[in-house]
Every structure is written in C-alpha cells, then in structure tokens.
Short mmCIF file of C-alpha atoms and ligand atoms in Angstrom, two decimals:
data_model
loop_
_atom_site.label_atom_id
_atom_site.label_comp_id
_atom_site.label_asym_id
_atom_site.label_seq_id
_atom_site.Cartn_x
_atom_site.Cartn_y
_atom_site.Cartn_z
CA UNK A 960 108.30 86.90 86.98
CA UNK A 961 109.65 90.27 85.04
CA UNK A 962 112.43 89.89 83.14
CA UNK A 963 115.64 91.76 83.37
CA UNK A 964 116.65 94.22 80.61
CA UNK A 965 120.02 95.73 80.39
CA UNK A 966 119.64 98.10 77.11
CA UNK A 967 122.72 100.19 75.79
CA UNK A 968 121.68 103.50 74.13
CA UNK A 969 125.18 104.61 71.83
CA UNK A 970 122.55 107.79 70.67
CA UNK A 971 124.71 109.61 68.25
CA UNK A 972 128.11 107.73 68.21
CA UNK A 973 129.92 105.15 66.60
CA UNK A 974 130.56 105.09 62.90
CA UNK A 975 129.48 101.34 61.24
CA UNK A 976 132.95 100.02 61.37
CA UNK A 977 132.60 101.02 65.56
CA UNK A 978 129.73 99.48 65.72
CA UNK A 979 130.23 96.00 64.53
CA UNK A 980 133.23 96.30 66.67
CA UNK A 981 131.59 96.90 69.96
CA UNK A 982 128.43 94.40 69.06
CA UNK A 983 130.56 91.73 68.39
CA UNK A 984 132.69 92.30 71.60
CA UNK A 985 129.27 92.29 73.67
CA UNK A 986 128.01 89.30 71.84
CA UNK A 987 131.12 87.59 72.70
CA UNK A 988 131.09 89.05 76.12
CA UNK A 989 127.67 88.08 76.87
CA UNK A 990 127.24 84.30 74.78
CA UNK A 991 126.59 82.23 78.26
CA UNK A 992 123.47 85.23 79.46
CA UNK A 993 120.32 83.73 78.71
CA UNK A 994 117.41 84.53 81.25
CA UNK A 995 116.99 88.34 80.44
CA UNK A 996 117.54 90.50 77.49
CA UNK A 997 120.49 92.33 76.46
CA UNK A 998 119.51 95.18 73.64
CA UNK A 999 121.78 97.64 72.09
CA UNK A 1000 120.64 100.47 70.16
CA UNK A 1001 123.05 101.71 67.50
CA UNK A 1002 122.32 105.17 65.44
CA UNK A 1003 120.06 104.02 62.17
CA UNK A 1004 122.76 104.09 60.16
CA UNK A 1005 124.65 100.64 61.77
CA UNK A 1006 121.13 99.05 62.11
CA UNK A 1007 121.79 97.01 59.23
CA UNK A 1008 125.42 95.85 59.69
CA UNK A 1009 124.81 95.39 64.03
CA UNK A 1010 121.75 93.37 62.99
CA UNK A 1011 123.25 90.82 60.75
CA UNK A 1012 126.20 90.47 63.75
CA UNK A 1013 123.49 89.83 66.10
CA UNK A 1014 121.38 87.95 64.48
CA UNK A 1015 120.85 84.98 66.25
CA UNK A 1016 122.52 85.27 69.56
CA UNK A 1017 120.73 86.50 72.82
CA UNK A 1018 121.55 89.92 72.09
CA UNK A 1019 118.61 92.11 70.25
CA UNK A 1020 118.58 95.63 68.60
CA UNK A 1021 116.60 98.72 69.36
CA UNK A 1022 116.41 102.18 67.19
CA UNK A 1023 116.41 105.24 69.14
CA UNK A 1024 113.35 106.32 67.21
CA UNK A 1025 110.95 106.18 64.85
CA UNK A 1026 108.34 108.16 62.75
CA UNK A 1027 104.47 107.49 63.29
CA UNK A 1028 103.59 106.66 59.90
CA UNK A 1029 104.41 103.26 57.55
CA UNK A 1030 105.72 105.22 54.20
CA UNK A 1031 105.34 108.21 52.55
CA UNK A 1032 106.51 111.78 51.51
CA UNK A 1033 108.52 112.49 55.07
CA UNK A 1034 111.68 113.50 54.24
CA UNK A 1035 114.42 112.42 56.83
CA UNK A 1036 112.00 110.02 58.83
CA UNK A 1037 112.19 106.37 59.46
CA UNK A 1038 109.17 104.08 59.32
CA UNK A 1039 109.06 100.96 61.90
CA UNK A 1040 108.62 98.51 59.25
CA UNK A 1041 111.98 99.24 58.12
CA UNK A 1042 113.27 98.91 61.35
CA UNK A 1043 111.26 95.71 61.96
CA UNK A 1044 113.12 94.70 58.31
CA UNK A 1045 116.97 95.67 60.02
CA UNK A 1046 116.65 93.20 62.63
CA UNK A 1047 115.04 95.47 65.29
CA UNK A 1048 112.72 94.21 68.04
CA UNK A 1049 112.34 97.09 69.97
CA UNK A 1050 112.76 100.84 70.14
CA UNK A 1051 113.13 103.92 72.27
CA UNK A 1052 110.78 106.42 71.79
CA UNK A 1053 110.01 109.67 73.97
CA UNK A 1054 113.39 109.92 75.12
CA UNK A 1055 114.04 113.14 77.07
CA UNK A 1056 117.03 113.71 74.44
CA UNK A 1057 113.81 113.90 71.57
CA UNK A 1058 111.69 115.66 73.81
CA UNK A 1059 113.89 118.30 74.80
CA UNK A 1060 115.88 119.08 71.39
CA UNK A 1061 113.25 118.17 68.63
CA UNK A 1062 109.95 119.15 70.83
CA UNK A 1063 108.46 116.08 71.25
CA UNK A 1064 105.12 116.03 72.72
CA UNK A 1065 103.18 113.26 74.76
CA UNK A 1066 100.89 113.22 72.13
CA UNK A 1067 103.75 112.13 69.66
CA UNK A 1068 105.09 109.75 72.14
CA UNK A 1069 101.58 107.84 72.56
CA UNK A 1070 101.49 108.02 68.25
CA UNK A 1071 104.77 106.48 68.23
CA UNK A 1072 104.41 103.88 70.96
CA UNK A 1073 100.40 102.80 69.14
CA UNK A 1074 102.43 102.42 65.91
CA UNK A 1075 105.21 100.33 67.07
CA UNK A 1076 102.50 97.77 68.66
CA UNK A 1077 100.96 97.64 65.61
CA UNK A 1078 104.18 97.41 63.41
CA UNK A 1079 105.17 94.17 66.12
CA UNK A 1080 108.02 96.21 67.37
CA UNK A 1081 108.36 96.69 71.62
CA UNK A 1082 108.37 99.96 72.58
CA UNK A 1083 111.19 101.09 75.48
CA UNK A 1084 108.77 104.25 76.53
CA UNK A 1085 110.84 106.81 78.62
CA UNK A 1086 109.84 109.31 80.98
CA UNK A 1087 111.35 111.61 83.57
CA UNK A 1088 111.33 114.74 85.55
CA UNK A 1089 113.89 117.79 84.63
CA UNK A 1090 116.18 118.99 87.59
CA UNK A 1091 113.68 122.33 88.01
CA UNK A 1092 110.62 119.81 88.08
CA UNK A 1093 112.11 117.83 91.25
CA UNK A 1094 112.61 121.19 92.43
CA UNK A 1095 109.51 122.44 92.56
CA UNK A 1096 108.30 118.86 94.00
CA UNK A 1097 106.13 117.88 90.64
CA UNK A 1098 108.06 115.02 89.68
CA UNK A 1099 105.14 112.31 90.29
CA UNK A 1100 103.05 115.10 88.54
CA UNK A 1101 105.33 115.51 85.51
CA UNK A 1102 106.15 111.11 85.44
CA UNK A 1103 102.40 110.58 86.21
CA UNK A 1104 101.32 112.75 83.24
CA UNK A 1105 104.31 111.22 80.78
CA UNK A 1106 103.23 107.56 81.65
CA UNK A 1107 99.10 108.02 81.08
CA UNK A 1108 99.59 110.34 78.05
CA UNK A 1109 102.40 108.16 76.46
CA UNK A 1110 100.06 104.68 76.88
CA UNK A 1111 96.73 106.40 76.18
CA UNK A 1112 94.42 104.18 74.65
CA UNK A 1113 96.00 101.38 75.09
CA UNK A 1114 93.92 98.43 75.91
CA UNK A 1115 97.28 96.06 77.11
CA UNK A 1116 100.51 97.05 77.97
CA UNK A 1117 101.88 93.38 77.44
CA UNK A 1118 104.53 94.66 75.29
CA UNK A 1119 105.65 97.36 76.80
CA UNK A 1120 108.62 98.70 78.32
CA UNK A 1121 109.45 101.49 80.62
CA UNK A 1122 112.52 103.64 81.22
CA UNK A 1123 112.33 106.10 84.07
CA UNK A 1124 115.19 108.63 83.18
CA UNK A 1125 115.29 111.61 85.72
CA UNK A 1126 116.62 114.42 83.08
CA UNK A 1127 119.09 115.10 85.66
CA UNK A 1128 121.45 112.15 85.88
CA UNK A 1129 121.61 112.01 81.95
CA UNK A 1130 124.95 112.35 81.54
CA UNK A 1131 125.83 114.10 84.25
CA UNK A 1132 127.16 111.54 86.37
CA UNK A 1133 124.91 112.58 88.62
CA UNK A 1134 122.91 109.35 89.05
CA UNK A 1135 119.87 108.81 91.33
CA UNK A 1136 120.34 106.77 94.27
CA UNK A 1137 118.31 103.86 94.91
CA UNK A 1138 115.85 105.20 97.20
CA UNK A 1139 114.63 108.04 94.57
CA UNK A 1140 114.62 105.93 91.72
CA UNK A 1141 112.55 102.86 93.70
CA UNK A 1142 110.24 105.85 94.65
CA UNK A 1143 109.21 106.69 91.43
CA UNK A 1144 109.55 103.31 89.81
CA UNK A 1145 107.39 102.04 92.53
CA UNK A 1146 105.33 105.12 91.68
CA UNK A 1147 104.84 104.15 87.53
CA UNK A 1148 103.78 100.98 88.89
CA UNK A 1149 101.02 101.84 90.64
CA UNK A 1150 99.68 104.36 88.44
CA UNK A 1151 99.62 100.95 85.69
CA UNK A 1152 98.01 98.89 88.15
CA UNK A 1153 95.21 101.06 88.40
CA UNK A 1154 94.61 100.78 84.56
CA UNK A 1155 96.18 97.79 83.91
CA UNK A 1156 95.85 95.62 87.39
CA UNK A 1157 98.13 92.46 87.62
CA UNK A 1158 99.79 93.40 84.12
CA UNK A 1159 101.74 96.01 85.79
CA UNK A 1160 103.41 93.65 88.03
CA UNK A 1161 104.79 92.09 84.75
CA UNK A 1162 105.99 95.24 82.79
CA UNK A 1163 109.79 95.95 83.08
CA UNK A 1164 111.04 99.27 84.38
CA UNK A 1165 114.48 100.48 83.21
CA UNK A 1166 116.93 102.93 85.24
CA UNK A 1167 118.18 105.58 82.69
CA UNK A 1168 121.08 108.23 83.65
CA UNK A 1169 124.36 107.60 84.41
CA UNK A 1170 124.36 104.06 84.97
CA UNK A 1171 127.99 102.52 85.59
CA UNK A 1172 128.61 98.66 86.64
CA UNK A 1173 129.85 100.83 89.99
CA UNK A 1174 126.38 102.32 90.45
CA UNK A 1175 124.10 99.29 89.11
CA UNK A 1176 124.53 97.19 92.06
CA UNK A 1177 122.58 99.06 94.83
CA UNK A 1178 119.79 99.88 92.00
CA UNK A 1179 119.03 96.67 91.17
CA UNK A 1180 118.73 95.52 94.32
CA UNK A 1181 115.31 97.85 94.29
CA UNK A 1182 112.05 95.52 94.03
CA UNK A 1183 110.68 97.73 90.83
CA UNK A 1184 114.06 97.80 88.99
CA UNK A 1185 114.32 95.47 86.86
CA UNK A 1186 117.11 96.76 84.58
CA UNK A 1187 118.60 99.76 82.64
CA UNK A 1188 118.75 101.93 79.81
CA UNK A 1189 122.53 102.75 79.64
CA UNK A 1190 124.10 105.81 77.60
CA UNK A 1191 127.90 106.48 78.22
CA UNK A 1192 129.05 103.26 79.73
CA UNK A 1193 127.07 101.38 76.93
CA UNK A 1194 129.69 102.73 74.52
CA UNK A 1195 132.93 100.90 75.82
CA UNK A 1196 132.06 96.44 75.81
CA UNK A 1197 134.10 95.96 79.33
CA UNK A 1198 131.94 98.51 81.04
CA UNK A 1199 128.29 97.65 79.51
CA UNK A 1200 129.46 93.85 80.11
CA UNK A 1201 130.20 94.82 83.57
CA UNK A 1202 126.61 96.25 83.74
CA UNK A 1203 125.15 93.24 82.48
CA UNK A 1204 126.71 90.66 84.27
CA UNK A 1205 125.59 92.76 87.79
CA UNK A 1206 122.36 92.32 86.50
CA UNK A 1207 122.23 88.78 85.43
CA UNK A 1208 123.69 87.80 88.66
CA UNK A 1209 121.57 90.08 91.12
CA UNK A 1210 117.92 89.53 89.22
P1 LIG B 368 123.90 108.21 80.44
O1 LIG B 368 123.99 106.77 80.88
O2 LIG B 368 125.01 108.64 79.57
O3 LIG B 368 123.62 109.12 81.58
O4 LIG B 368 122.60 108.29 79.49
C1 LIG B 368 121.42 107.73 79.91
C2 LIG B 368 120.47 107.71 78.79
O5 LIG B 368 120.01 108.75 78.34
C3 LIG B 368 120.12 106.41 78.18
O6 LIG B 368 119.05 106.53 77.31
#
C-alpha cells in the first residue's frame, strides 16, 4: 500500500518566531494522525528551531532545496548533510519556482535528487507543464521528459517522491480538477513502471497548485493521488489541518 503525504511548502515566508508558531499549532493539530506523513517545509533559516519543535512527533521537515555537493567554497549554498543535521528527512528539489527563477535544469534536478539518496535524505521530485505547454498539447512530453531526466540513473526509486505541479495552478487558484491531474499522475506512473515495474505502484505522487481542504476532497479520491504538496493554504494551521485531516480520512 502507498502511503499518504500531505507536505506544506511555506517557500519564502514566515520569520523563526512564525514558524515555531505554526509547527507547533500543526503538531498539536495533527498528534492523533499516524498512518501517513505530514511534512512541512520551512525557509532554511527556521530549519533549526521547526526541527527541535518537531522532533519526535509524526510530523517531519523538508528544505525547499539543496546544493549538489557535501562542503566547499559555494558561497550562499546549502549542503544536505546539514540539512540531514537540522532534523530534515526529506526535501523538494526541481520545483517549478527553482526552475523558472534560478534556471534550473533537469540535469541539476537528477544531481540534486542522486545526492540526496546518497546523503539519506528523500527527495520530493517535482515536475509540471507551464500553461503555454498544455497549450500546445506537450504536457506528457514536457512531464515525461522532467520525470526520466530528473531519476536518470537511478537503479531504485524506493525513496522517492513525486509532486506533479501543473505551473498553472501555482498560486493562481486555478487548481486542476481531478480528471487532469489523475491523467497525468496516472501518466508518471506508467512511464516508472516501465523502468521500475511493481516499484512504481509503491512511489507516492503529490498534487501541487492551489490545493485548499475545499479542493482536496475530489483529488484524493483519484487512484494515483496519494497526497499533496501545499503552498498558500500550508501557511495558516486551520487550513493545512483541514487538508490533512481530508486526507487521513479519505486514503
Ligand atoms: P500553491 O498551493 O500556493 O498553489 O503552491 C503550490 C506549490 O507550489 C507547492 O509547492
């Protein structure tokens, strides 16, 4: 059985005093919640204080991203053995926010996701199409190309986690609806199985873009959703509870 992951993605908000607040009101909010896993990923600098709030409980920590290398002269870059030393079990890598603003390629993605195996951390790979790509009708193209390119080389995906995040409901309120994300989860799937065979069938795939405890219902209802990757509502502890307890209750 795949296990359900609700993960809240605060990306650049929340000073550390906001932070412990909100991580201690979804602890508290979530305590009884054990079958699945509840991750929140604060900006690096409330890693440390989140992590000793959290530490624990049944709620884990993700970073939002990480550099490719263990130490060394890289100026403004974080290594995932000192994210594996904050508390962190997983991170997001090869979100569309990274790709997009900082150029991040496919090839940096698959770096990134090889060195957070190694460094024992669980990657929370995401891919998805941009508005102009569904468009044009590429998206299985565009999410084909993301998914073999970010796991090339890989001889296991056992610890790995997917987050299909169409570019277009990022924030925009403009989420997918069930059918078009079950489509394309359904789709990442398959293109595993090929490589991968029954492994696939045990990999999570995450919703990303805007995700609401209104919205979540009819998504996870969908045979190849098995949780999200929340931005906005993750910010405010009723709301991302909301989402969770949906979740729990439905998977
Ligand atoms: P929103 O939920 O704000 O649309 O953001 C989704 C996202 O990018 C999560 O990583």
């Amino acid at each position: 059985m795949r296990k359900w992951i609700v993960a809240g993605n605060w990306k650049m908000n929340n000073t550390v005093a906001e932070s412990m607040a909100l991580a201690r009101a979804i602890k508290e909010g979530s305590s009884g919640i054990q079958d699945g896993s509840i991750i929140l990923a604060p900006p690096f600098t409330a890693l440390f204080s989140v992590g000793q709030i959290i530490k624990g409980s049944n709620v884990s920590m993700a970073a939002q991203n990480m550099y490719y290398e263990d130490k060394g002269a890289y100026t403004g870059e974080v290594s995932p053995a000192m994210l594996k030393d904050l508390g962190c079990a997983y991170v997001i890598i090869g979100h569309s926010e990274r790709r997009k603003y900082f150029r991040e390629s496919d090839a940096d993605v698959n770096l990134k996701v090889k060195k957070a195996l190694d460094t024992g951390l669980t990657p929370i790979m995401c891919v998805g199409e941009t508005d102009e790509e569904r468009e044009k009708g590429i998206t299985k193209d565009v999410v084909g190309r993301q998914v073999k390119n970010g796991l090339a080389g890989l001889q296991t995906i056992d610890h790995i986690v997917i987050a299909y995040e169409p570019v277009w409901a990022i924030g925009t309120g403009k989420v997918a609806t069930s059918e078009q994300a079950q489509e394309v989860h359904a789709f990442i799937r398959g293109i595993l199985r090929e490589s991968y065979g029954k492994a696939a069938d045990e990999l999570s795939i995450l919703y990303g873009g805007s995700v609401t405890q209104e919205n979540i219902g009819d998504l996870i209802a969908m045979d190849d959703i098995d949780g999200a990757l929340v931005g906005g509502a993750s910010l405010k502890a009723d709301g991302f509870l909301g989402i969770i307890k949906n979740i729990a209750e439905k998977k």
